[in-house]
PDB file of C-alpha atoms in Angstrom:
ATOM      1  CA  UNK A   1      13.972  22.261 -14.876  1.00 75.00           C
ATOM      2  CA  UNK A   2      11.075  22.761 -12.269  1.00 91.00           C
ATOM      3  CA  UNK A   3      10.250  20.003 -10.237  1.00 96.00           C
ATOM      4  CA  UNK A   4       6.575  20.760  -8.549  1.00 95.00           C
ATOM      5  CA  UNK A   5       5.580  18.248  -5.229  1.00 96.00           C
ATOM      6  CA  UNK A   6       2.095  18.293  -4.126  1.00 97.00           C
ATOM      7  CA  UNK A   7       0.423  16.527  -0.898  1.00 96.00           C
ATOM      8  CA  UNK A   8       4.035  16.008   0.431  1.00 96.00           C
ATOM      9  CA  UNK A   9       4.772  14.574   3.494  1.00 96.00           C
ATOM     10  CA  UNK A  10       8.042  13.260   5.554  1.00 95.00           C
ATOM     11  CA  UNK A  11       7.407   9.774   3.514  1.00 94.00           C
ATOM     12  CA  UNK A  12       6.523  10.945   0.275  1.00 95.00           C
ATOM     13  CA  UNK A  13       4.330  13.082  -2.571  1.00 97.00           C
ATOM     14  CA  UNK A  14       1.583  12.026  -4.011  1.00 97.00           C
ATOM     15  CA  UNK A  15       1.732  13.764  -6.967  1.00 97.00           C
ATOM     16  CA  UNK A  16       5.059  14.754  -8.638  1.00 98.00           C
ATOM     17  CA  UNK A  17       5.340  16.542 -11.744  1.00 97.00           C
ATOM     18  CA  UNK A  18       8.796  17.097 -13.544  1.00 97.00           C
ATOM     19  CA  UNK A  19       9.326  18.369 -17.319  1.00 94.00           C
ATOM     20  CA  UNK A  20       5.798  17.731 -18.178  1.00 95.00           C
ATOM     21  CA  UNK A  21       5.463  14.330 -16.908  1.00 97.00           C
ATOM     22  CA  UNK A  22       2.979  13.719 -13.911  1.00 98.00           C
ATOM     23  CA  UNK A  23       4.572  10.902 -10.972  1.00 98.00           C
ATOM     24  CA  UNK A  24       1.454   9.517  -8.796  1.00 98.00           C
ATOM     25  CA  UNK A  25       2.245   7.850  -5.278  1.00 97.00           C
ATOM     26  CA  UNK A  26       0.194   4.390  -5.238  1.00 97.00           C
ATOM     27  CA  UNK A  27      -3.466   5.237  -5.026  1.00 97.00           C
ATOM     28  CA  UNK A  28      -5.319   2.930  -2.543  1.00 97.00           C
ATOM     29  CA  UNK A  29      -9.431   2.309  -2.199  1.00 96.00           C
ATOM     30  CA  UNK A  30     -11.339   4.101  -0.277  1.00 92.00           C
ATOM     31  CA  UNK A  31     -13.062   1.381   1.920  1.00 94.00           C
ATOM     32  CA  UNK A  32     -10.885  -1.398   2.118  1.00 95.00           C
ATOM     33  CA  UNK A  33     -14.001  -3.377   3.811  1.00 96.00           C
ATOM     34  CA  UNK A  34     -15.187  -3.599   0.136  1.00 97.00           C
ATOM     35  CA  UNK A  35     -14.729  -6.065  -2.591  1.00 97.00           C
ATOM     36  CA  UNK A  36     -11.946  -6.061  -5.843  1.00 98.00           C
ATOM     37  CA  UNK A  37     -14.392  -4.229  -7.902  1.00 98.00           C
ATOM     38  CA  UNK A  38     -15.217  -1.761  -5.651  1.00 98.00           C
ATOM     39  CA  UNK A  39     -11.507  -1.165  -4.663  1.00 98.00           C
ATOM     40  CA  UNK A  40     -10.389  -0.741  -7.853  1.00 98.00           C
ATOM     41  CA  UNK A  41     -13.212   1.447  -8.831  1.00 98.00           C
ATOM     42  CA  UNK A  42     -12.137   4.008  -6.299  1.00 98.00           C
ATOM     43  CA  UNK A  43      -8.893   3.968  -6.392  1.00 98.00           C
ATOM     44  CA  UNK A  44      -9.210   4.518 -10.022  1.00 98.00           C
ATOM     45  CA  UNK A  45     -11.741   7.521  -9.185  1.00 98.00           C
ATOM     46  CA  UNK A  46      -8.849   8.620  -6.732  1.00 98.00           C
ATOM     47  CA  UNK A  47      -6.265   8.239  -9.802  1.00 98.00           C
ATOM     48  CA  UNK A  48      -8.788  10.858 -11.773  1.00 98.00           C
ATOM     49  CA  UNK A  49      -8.856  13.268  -9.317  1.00 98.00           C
ATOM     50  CA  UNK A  50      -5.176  13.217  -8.969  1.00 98.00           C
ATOM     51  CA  UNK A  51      -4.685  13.463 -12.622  1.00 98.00           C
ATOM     52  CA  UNK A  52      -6.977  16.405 -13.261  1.00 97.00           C
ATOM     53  CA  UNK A  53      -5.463  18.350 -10.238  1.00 97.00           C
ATOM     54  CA  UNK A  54      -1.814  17.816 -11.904  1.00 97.00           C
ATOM     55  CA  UNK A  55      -3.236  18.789 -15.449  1.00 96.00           C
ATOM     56  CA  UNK A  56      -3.886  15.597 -17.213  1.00 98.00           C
ATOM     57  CA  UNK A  57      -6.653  12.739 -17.536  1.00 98.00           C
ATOM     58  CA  UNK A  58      -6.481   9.180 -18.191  1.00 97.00           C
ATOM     59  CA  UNK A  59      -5.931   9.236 -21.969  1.00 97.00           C
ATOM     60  CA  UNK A  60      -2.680  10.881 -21.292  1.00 98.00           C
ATOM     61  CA  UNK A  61      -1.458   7.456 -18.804  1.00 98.00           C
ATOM     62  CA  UNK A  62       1.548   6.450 -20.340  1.00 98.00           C
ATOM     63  CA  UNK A  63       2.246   3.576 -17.692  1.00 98.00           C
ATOM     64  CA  UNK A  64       1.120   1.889 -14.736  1.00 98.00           C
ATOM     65  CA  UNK A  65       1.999  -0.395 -12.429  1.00 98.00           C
ATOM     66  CA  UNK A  66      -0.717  -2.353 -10.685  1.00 98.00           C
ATOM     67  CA  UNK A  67      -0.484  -4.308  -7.624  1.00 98.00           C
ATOM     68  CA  UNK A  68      -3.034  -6.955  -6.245  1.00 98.00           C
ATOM     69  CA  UNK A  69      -2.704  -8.967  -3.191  1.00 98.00           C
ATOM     70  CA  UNK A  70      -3.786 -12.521  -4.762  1.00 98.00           C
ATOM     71  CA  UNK A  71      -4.014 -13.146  -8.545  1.00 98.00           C
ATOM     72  CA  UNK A  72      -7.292 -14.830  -7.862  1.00 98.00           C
ATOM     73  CA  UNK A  73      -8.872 -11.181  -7.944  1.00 98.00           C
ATOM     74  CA  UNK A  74      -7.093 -10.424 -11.639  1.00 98.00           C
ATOM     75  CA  UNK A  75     -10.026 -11.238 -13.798  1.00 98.00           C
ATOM     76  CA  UNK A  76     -12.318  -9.027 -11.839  1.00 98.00           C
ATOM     77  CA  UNK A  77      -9.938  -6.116 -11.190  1.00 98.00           C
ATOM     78  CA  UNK A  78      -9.486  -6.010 -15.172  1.00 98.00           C
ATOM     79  CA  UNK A  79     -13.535  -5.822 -15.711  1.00 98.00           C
ATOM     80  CA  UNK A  80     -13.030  -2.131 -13.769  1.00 98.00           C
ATOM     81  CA  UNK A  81      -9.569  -1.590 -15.353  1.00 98.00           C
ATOM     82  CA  UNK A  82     -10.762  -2.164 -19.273  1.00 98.00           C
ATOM     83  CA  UNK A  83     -14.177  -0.117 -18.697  1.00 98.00           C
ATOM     84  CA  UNK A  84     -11.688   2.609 -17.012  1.00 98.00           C
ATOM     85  CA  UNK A  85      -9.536   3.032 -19.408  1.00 98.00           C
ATOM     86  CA  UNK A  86     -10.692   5.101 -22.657  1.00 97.00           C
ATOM     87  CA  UNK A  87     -10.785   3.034 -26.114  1.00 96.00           C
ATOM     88  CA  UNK A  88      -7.478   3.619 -27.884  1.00 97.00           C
ATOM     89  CA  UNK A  89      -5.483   4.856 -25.053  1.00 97.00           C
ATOM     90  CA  UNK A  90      -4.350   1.782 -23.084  1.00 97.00           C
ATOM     91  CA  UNK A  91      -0.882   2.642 -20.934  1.00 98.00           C
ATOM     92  CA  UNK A  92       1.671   0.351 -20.445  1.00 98.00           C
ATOM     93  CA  UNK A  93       1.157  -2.347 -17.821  1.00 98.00           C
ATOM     94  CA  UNK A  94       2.273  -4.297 -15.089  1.00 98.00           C
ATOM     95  CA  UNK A  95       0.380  -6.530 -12.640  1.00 98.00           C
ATOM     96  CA  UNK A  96       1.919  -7.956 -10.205  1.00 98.00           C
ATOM     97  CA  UNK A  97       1.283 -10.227  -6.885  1.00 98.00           C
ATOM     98  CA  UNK A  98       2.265  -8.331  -3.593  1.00 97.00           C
ATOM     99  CA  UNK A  99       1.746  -7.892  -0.323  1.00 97.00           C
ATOM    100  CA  UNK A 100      -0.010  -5.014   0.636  1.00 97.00           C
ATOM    101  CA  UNK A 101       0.884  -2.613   3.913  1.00 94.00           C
ATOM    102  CA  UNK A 102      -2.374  -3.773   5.273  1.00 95.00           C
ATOM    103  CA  UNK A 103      -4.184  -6.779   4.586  1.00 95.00           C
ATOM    104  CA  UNK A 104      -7.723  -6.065   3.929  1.00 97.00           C
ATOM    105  CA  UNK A 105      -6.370  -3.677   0.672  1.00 98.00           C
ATOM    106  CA  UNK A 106      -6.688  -5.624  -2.416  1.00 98.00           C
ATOM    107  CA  UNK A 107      -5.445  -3.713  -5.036  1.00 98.00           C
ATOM    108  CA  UNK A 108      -2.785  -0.770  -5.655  1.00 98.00           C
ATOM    109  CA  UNK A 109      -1.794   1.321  -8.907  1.00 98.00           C
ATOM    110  CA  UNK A 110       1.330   3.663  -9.570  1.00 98.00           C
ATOM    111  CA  UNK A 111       0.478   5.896 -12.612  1.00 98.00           C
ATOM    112  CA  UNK A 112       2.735   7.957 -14.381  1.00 98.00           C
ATOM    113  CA  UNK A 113       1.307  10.683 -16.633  1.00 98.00           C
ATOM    114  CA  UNK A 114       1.698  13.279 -19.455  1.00 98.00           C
ATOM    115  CA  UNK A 115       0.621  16.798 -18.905  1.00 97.00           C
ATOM    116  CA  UNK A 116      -2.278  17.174 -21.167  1.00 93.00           C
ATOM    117  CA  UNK A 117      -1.567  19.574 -23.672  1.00 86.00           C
ATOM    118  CA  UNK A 118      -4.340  21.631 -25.487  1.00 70.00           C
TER     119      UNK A 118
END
């Protein structure tokens, strides 16, 4: 039973992959001076890059847990989300309210993964 950590730091990994299932820290925009969709666009581009570097993709998501600062952005998050997400491959998911670590950050997602299998 490997257990493989990469991008690790005193606080945490941000990817963690254990008996074929892929562990991403929360993924954050990349501008937090931009709007909900744009937030959520790239931290979902950030969730993609993640994923391919730990062997997977987003049809393999088997949950995630999203967090957005106000639920007045939930409508517009889930435009990016549902065009994100391939047809037929939907994950389990939460959204929930919370408090971000800084306040201009509008949106976070936890993702756990399959290791795609070919």
């Amino acid at each position: 039973m490997t257990i493989t950590r990469k991008h690790t730091n005193q606080r945490m990994s941000r990817i963690v992959v254990h008996n074929d299932t892929i562990y991403l820290c929360g993924q954050v925009c990349k501008d937090a001076t931009q709007g909900i969709k744009e937030q959520t666009q790239t931290m979902l581009d950030k969730v993609d890059a993640l994923l391919e570097e730990a062997g997977s993709d987003r049809k393999h998501i088997l949950s995630a847990t999203v967090y957005i600062s106000d639920m007045q952005y939930f409508a517009q998050m889930n435009e990016v989300w549902d065009a994100w997400v391939p047809e037929g491959h939907a994950p389990a998911r939460a959204c929930v309210e919370a408090a971000m670590a800084r306040p201009e950050l509008l949106v976070e997602v936890s993702v756990v993964a399959a290791v795609k299998k070919d």
